[in-house]
PDB file of C-alpha atoms and ligand atoms in Angstrom:
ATOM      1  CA  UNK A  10      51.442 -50.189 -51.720  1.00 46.00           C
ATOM      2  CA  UNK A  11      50.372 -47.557 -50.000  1.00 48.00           C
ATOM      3  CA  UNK A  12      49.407 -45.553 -53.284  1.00 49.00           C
ATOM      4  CA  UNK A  13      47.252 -48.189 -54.186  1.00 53.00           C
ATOM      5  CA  UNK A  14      45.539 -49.000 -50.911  1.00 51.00           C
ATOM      6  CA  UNK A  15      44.597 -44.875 -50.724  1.00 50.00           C
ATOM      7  CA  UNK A  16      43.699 -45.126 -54.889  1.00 51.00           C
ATOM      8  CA  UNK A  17      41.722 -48.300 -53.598  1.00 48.00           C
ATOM      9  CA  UNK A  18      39.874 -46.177 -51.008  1.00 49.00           C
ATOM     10  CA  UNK A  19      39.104 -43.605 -52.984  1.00 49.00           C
ATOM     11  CA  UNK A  20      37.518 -46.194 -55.763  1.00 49.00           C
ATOM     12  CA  UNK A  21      35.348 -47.392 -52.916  1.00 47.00           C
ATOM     13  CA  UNK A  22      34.052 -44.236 -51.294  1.00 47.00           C
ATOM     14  CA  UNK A  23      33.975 -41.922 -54.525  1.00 47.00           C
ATOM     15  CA  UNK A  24      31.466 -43.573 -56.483  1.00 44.00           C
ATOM     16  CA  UNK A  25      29.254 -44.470 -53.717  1.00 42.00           C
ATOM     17  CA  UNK A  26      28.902 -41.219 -52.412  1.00 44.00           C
ATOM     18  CA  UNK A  27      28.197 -39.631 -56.025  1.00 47.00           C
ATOM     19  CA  UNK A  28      25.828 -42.052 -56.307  1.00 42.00           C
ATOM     20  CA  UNK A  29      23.680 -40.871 -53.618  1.00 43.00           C
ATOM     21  CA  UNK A  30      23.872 -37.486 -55.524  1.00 45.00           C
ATOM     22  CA  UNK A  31      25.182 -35.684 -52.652  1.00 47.00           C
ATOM     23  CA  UNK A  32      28.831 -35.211 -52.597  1.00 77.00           C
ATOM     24  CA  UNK A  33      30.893 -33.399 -55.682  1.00 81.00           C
ATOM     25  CA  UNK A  34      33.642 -31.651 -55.083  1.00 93.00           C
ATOM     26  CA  UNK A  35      33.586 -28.006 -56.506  1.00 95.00           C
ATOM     27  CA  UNK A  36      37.280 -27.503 -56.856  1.00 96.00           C
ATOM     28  CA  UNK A  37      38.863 -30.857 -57.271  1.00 95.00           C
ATOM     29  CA  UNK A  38      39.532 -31.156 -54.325  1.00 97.00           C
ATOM     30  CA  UNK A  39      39.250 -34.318 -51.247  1.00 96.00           C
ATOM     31  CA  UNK A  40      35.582 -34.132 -50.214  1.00 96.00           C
ATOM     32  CA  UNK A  41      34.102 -35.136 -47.159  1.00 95.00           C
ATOM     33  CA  UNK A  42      30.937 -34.516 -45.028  1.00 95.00           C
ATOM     34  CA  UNK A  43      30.796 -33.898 -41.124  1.00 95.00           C
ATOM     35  CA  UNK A  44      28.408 -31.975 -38.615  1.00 93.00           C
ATOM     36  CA  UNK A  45      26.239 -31.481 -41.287  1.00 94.00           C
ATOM     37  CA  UNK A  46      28.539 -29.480 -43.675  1.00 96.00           C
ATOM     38  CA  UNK A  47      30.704 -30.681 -46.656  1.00 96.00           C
ATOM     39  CA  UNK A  48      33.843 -29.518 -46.714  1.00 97.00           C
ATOM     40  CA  UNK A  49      36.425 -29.573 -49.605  1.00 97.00           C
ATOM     41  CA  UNK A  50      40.262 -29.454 -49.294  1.00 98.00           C
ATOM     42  CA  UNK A  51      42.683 -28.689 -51.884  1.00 98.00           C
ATOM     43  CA  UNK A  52      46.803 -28.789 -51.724  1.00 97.00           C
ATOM     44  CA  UNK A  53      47.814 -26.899 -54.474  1.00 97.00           C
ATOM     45  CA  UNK A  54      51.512 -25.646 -54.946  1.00 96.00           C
ATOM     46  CA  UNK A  55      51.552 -22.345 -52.514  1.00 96.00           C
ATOM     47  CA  UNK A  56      48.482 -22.709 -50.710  1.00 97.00           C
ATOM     48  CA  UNK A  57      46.400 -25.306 -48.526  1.00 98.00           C
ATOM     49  CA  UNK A  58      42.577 -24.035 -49.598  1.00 98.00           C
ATOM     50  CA  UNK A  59      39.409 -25.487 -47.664  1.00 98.00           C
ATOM     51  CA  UNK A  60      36.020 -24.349 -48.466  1.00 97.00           C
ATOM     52  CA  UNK A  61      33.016 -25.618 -46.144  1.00 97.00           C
ATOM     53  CA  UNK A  62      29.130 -25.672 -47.689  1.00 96.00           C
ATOM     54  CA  UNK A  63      25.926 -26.915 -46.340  1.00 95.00           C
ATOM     55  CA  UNK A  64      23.843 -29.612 -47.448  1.00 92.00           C
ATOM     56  CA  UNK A  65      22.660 -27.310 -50.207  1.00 92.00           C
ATOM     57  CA  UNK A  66      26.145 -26.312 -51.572  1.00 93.00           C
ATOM     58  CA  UNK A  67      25.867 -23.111 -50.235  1.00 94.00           C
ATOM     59  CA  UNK A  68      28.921 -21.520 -48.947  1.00 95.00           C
ATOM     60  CA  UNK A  69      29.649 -21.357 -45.164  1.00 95.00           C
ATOM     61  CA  UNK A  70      31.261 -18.905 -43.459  1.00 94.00           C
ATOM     62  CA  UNK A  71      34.240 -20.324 -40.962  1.00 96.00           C
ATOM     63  CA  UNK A  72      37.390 -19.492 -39.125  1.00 97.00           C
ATOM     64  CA  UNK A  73      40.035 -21.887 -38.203  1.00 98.00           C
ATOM     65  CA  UNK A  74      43.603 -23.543 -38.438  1.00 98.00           C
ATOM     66  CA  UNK A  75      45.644 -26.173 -40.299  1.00 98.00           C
ATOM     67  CA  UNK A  76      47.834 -28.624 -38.777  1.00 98.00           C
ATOM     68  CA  UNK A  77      50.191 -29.923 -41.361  1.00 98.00           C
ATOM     69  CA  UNK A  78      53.086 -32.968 -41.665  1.00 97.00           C
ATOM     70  CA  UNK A  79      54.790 -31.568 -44.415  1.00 96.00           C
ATOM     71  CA  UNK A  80      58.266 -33.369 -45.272  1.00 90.00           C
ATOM     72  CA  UNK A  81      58.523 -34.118 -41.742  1.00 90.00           C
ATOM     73  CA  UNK A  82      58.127 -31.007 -40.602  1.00 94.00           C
ATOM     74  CA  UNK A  83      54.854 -30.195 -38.188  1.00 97.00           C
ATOM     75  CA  UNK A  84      53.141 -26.723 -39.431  1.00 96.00           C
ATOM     76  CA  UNK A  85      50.457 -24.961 -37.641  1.00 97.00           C
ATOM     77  CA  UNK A  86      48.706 -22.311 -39.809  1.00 98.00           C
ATOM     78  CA  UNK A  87      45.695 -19.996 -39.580  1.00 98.00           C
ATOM     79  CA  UNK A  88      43.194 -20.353 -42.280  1.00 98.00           C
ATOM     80  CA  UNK A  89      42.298 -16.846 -43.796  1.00 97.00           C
ATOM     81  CA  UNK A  90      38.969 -16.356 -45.231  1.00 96.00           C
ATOM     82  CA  UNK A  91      38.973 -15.925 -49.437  1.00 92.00           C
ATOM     83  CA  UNK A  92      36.955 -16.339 -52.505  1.00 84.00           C
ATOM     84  CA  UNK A  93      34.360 -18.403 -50.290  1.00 87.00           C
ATOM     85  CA  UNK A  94      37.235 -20.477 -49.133  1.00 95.00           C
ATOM     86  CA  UNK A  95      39.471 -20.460 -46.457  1.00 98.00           C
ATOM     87  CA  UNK A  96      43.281 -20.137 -47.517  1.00 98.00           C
ATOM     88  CA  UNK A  97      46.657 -20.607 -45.822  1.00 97.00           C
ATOM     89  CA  UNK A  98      49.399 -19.975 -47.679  1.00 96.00           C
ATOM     90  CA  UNK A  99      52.618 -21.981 -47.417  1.00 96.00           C
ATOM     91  CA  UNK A 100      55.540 -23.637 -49.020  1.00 95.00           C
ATOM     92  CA  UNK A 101      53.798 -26.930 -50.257  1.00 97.00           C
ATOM     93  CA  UNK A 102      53.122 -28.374 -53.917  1.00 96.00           C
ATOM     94  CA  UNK A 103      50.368 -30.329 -55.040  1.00 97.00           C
ATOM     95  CA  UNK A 104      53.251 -33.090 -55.619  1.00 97.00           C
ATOM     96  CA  UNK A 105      53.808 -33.134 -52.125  1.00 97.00           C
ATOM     97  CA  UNK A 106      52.990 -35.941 -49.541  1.00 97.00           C
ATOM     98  CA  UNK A 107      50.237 -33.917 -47.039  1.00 98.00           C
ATOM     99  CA  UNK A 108      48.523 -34.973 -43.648  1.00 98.00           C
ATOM    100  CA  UNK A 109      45.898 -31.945 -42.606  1.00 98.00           C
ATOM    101  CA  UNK A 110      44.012 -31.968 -39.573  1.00 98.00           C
ATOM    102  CA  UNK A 111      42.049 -28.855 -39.560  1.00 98.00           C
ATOM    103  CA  UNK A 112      40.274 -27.196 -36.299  1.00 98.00           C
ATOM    104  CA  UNK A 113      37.484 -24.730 -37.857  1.00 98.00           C
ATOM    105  CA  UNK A 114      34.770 -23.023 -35.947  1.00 97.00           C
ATOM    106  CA  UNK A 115      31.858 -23.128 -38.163  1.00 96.00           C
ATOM    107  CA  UNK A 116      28.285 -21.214 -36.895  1.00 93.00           C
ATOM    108  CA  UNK A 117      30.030 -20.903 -33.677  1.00 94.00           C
ATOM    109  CA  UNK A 118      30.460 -24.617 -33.702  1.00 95.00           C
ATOM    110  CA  UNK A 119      34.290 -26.957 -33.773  1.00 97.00           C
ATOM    111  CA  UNK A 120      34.542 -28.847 -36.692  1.00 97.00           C
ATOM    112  CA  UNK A 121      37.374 -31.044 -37.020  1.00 97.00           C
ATOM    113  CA  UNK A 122      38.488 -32.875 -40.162  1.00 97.00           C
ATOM    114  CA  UNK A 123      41.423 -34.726 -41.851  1.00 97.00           C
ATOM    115  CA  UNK A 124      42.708 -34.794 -44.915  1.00 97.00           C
ATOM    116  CA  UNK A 125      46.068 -36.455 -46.430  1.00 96.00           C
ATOM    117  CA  UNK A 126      47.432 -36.954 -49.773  1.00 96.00           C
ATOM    118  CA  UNK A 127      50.491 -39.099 -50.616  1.00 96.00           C
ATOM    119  CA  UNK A 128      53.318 -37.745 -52.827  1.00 97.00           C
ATOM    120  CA  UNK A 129      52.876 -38.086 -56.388  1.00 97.00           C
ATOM    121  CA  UNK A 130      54.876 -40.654 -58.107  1.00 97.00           C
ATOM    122  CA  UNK A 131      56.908 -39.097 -61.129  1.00 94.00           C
ATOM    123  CA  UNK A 132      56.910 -42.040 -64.066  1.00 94.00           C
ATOM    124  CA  UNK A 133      60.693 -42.516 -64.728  1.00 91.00           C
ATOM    125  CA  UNK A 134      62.191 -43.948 -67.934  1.00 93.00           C
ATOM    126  CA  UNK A 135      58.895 -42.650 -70.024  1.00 96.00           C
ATOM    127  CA  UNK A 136      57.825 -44.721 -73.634  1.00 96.00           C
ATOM    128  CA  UNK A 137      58.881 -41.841 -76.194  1.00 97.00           C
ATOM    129  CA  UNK A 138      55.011 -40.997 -77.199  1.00 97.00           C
ATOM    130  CA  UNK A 139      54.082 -40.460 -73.412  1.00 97.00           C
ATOM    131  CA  UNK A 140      57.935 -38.213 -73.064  1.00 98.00           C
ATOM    132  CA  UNK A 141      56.736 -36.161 -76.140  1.00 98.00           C
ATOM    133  CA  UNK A 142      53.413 -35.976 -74.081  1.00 98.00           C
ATOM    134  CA  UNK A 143      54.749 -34.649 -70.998  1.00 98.00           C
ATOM    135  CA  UNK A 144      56.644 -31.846 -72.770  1.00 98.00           C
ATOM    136  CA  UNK A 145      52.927 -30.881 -74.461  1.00 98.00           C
ATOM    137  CA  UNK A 146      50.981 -31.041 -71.365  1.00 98.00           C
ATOM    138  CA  UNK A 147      53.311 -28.966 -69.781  1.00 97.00           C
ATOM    139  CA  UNK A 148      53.201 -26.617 -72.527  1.00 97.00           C
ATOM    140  CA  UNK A 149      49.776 -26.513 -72.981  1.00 98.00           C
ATOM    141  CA  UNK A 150      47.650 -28.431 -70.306  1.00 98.00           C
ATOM    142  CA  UNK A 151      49.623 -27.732 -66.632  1.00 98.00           C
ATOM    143  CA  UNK A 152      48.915 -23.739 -66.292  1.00 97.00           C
ATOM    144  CA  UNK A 153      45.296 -25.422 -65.452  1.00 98.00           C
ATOM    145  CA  UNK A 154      45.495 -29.285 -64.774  1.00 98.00           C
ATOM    146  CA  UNK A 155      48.864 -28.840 -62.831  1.00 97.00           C
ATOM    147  CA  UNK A 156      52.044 -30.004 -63.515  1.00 92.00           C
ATOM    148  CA  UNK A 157      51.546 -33.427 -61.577  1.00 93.00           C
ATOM    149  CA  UNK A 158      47.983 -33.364 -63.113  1.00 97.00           C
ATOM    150  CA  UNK A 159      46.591 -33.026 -59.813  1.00 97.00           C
ATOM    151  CA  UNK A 160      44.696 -29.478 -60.760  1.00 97.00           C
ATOM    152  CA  UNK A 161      45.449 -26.186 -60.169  1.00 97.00           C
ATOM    153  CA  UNK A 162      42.776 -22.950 -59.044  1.00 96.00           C
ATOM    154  CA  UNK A 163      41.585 -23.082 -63.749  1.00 97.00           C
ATOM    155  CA  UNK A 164      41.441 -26.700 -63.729  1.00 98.00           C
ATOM    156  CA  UNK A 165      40.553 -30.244 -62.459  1.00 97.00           C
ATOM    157  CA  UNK A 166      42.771 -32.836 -61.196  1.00 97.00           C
ATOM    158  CA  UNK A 167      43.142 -35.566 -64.394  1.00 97.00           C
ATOM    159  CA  UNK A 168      44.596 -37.754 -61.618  1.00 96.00           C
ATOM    160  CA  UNK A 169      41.343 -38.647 -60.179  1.00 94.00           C
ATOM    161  CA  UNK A 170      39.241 -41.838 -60.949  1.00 92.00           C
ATOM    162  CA  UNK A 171      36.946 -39.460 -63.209  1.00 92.00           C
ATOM    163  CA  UNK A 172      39.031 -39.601 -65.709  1.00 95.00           C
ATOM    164  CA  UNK A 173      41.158 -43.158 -65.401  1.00 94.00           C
ATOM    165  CA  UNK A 174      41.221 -45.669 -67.897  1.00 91.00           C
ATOM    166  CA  UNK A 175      37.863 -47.642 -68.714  1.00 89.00           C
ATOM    167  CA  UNK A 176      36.144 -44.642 -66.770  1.00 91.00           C
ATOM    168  CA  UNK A 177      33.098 -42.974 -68.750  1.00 90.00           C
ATOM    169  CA  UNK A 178      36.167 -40.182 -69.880  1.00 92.00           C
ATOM    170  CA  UNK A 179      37.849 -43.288 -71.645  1.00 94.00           C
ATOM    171  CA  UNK A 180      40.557 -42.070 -74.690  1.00 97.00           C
ATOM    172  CA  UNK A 181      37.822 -40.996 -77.123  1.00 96.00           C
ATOM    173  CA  UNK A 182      36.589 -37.953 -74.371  1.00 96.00           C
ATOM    174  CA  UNK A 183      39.669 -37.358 -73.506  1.00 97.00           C
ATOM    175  CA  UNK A 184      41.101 -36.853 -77.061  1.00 98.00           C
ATOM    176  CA  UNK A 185      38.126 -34.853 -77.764  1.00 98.00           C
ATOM    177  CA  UNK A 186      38.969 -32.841 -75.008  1.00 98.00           C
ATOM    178  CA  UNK A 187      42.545 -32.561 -76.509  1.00 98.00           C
ATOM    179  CA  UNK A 188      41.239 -31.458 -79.596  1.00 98.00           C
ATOM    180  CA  UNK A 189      37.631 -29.171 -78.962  1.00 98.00           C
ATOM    181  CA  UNK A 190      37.666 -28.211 -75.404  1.00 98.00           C
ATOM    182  CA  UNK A 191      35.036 -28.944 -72.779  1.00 98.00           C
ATOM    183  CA  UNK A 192      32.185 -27.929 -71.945  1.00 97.00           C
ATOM    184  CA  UNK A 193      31.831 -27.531 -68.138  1.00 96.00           C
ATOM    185  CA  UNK A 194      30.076 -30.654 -66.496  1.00 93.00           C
ATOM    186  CA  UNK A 195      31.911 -31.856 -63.983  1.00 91.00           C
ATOM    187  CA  UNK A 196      33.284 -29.609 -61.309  1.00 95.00           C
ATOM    188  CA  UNK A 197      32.962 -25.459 -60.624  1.00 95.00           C
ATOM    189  CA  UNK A 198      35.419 -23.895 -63.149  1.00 97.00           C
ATOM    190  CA  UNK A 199      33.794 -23.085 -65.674  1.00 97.00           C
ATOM    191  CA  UNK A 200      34.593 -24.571 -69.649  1.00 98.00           C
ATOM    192  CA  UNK A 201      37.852 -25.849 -71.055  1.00 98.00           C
ATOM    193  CA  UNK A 202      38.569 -23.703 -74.080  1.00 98.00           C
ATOM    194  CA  UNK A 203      39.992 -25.711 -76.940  1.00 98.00           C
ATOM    195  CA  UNK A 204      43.461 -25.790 -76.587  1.00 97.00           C
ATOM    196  CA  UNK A 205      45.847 -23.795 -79.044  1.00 94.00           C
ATOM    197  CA  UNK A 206      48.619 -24.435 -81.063  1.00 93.00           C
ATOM    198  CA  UNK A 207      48.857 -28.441 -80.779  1.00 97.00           C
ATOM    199  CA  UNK A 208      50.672 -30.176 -83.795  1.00 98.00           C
ATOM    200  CA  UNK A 209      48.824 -33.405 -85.481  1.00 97.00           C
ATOM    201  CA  UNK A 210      50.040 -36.376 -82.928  1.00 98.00           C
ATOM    202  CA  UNK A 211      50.238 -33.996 -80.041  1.00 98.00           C
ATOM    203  CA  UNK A 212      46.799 -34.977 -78.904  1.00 98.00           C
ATOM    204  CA  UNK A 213      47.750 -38.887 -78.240  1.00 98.00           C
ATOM    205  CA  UNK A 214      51.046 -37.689 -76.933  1.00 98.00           C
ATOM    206  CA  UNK A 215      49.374 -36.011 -74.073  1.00 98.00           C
ATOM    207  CA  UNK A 216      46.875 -38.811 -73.764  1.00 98.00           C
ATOM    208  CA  UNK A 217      50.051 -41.141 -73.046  1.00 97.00           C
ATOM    209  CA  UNK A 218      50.982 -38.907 -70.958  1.00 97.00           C
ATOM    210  CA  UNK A 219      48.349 -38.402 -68.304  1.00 98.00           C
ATOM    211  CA  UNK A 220      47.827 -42.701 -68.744  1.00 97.00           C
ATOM    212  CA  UNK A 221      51.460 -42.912 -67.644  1.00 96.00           C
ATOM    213  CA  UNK A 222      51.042 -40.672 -64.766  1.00 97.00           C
ATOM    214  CA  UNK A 223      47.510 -42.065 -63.928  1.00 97.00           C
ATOM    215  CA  UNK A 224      49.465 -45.820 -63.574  1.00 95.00           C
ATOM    216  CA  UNK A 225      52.063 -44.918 -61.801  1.00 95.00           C
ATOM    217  CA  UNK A 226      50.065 -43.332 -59.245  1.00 96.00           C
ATOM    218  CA  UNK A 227      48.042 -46.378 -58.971  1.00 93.00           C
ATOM    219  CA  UNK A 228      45.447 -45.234 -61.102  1.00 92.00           C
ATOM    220  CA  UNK A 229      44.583 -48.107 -63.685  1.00 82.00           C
ATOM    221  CA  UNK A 230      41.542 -48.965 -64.854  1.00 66.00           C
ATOM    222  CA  UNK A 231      38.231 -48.500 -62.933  1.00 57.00           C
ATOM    223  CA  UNK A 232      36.003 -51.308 -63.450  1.00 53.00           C
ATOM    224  CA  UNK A 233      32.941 -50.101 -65.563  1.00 50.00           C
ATOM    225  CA  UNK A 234      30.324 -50.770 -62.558  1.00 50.00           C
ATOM    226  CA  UNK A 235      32.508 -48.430 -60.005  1.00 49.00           C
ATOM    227  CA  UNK A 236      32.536 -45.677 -62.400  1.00 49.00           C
ATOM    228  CA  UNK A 237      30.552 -42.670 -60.924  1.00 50.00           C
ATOM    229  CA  UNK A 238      29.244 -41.477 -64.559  1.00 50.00           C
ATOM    230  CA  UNK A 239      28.530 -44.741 -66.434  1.00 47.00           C
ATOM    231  CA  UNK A 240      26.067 -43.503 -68.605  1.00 46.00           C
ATOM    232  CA  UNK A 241      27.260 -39.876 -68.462  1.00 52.00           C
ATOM    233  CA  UNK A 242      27.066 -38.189 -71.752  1.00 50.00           C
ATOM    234  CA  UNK A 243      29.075 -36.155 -73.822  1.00 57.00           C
TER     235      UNK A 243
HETATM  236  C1  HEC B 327      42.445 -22.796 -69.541  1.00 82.30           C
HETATM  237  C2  HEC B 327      42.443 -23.970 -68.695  1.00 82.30           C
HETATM  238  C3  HEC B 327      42.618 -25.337 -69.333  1.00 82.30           C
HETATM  239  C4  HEC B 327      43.603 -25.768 -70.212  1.00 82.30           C
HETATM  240  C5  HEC B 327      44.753 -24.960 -70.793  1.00 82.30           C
HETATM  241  C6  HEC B 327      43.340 -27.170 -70.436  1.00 82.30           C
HETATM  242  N1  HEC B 327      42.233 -27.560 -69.740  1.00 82.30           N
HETATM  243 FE1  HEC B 327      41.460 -29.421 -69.699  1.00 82.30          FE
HETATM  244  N2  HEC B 327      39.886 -28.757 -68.563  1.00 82.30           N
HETATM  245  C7  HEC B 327      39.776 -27.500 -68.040  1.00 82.30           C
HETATM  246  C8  HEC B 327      38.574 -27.415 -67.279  1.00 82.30           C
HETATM  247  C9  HEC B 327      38.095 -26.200 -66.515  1.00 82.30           C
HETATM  248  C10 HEC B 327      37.936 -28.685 -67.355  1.00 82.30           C
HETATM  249  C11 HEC B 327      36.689 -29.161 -66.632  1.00 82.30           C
HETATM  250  C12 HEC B 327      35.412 -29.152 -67.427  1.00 82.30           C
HETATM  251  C13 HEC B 327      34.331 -29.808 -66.581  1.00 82.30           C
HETATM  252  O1  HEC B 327      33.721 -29.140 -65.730  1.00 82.30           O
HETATM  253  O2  HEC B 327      34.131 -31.009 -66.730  1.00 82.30           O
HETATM  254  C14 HEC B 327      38.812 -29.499 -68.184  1.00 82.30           C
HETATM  255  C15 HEC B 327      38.538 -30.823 -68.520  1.00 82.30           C
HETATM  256  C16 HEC B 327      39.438 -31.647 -69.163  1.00 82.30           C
HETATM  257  C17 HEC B 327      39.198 -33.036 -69.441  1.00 82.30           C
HETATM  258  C18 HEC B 327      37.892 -33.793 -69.166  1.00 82.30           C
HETATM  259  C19 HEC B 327      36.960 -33.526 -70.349  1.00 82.30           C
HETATM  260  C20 HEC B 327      35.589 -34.048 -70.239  1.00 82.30           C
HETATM  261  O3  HEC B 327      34.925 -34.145 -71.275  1.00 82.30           O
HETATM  262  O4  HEC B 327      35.133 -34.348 -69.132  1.00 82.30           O
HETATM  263  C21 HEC B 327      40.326 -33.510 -70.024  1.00 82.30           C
HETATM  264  C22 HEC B 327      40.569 -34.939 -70.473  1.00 82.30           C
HETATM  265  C23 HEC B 327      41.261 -32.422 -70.142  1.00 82.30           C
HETATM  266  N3  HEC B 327      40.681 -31.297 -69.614  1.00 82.30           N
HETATM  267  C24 HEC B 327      42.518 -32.519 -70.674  1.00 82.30           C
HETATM  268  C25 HEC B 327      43.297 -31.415 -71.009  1.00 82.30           C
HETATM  269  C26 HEC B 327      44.540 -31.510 -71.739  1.00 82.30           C
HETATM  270  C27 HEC B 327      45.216 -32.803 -72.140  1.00 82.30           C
HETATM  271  C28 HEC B 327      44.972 -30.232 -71.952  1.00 82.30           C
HETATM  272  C29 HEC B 327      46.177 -29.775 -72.749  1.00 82.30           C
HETATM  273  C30 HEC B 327      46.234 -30.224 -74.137  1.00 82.30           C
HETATM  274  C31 HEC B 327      44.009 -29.344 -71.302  1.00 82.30           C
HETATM  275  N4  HEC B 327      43.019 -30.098 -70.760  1.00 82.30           N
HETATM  276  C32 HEC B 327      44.131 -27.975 -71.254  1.00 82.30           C
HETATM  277  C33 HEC B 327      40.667 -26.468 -68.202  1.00 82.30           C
HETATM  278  C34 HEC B 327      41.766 -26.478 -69.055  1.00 82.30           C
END
């Protein structure tokens, strides 16, 4: 319930703010937008990452510290500048259930912000086209979308509402994806090359795949007027 109320939230605020053309996250990460900066904050499996812009995207320099709930536990972790991000690197996965509050100083100014993200759900008992899927995407997708599909430092999060069913990235886009590659558009990592080495089938195993996961998660379909790039082409 929880899941869904968060997936919920995110359906709301997402589109809204992308349609004021202001807020995209570079990294696929949480985005938000406070004392005049927009900062960006990533759990990915090693590492808690944070970069801060301005209102022009441009990188800002900052200092500062995480306070994490991490499996119960209360961590309290210096941020170290890197890569035009601020890094602290821990034992945490992208799978994992997170609560940040971060304390940055930021042009000699506090900025304090919150993030959380709840534990991924793990689809038990898959259908046998979405099992043969997760033994592709792990194979051939995770070293960039992540394991949990909730990206990785090469790649985008494919949980995200981007990408969910009835989104403007419905089956056909990402099939095509499966099968040619893409072209950057979306985020700050540059193209997907076309992946190697898939076997005929393999494509709409991994698409069953990353549905399953998607659902579980709470991520079903996005009606056509909340979807951020209605219209979007590829
Ligand atoms: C080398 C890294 C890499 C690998 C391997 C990879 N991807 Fe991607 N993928 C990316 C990047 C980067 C993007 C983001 C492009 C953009 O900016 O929209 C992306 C985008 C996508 C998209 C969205 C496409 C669109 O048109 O918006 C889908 C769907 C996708 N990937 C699925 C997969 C699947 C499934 C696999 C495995 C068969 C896979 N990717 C393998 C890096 C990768």
């Amino acid at each position: 319930m929880k899941t869904r109320l968060l997936t919920l939230a995110l359906l709301l605020t997402v589109p809204s703010a992308l349609a004021q053309g202001t807020l995209a996250a570079f990294f696929g990460g949480q985005i938000t937008e406070s004392g005049g900066y927009r900062a960006e904050f990533a759990v990915r499996d090693g590492a808690v990452k944070v970069w801060i812009r301005d209102r022009n995207d441009q990188p800002v320099a900052a200092t500062g510290k995480a306070t994490l709930l991490l499996g119960g536990q209360k961590l309290e972790v210096p941020l170290a500048p890197k890569a035009n991000g601020l890094v602290a690197e821990i034992p945490v996965k992208s799978s994992d259930k997170v609560a940040a509050v971060l304390g940055l100083t930021v042009d000699g100014k506090p900025l304090s912000l919150r993030f959380q993200q709840t534990e991924l759900i793990t689809p038990a008992n898959l259908p046998v086209q979405a099992e043969a899927g997760r033994k592709v995407f792990e194979a051939v997708c995770a070293s960039c979308h992540g394991t949990g599909l909730r990206g990785t430092d090469n790649g985008p999060p494919l949980l995200h509402p981007f990408y969910a069913l009835g989104s403007a990235h419905g089956d056909d886009v990402i099939l095509d994806a499966i099968n040619k590659g893409a072209k950057a558009h979306m985020w700050r990592f540059g193209d997907m090359p076309k992946p190697e080495g898939l076997k005929p089938g393999q494509d709409k195993e991994a698409l069953a795949y990353i549905r399953a996961v998607q659902a579980a998660n709470g991520l079903g379909s996005v009606p056509a007027s909340a979807d951020p790039h209605a219209g979007h082409k590829h």
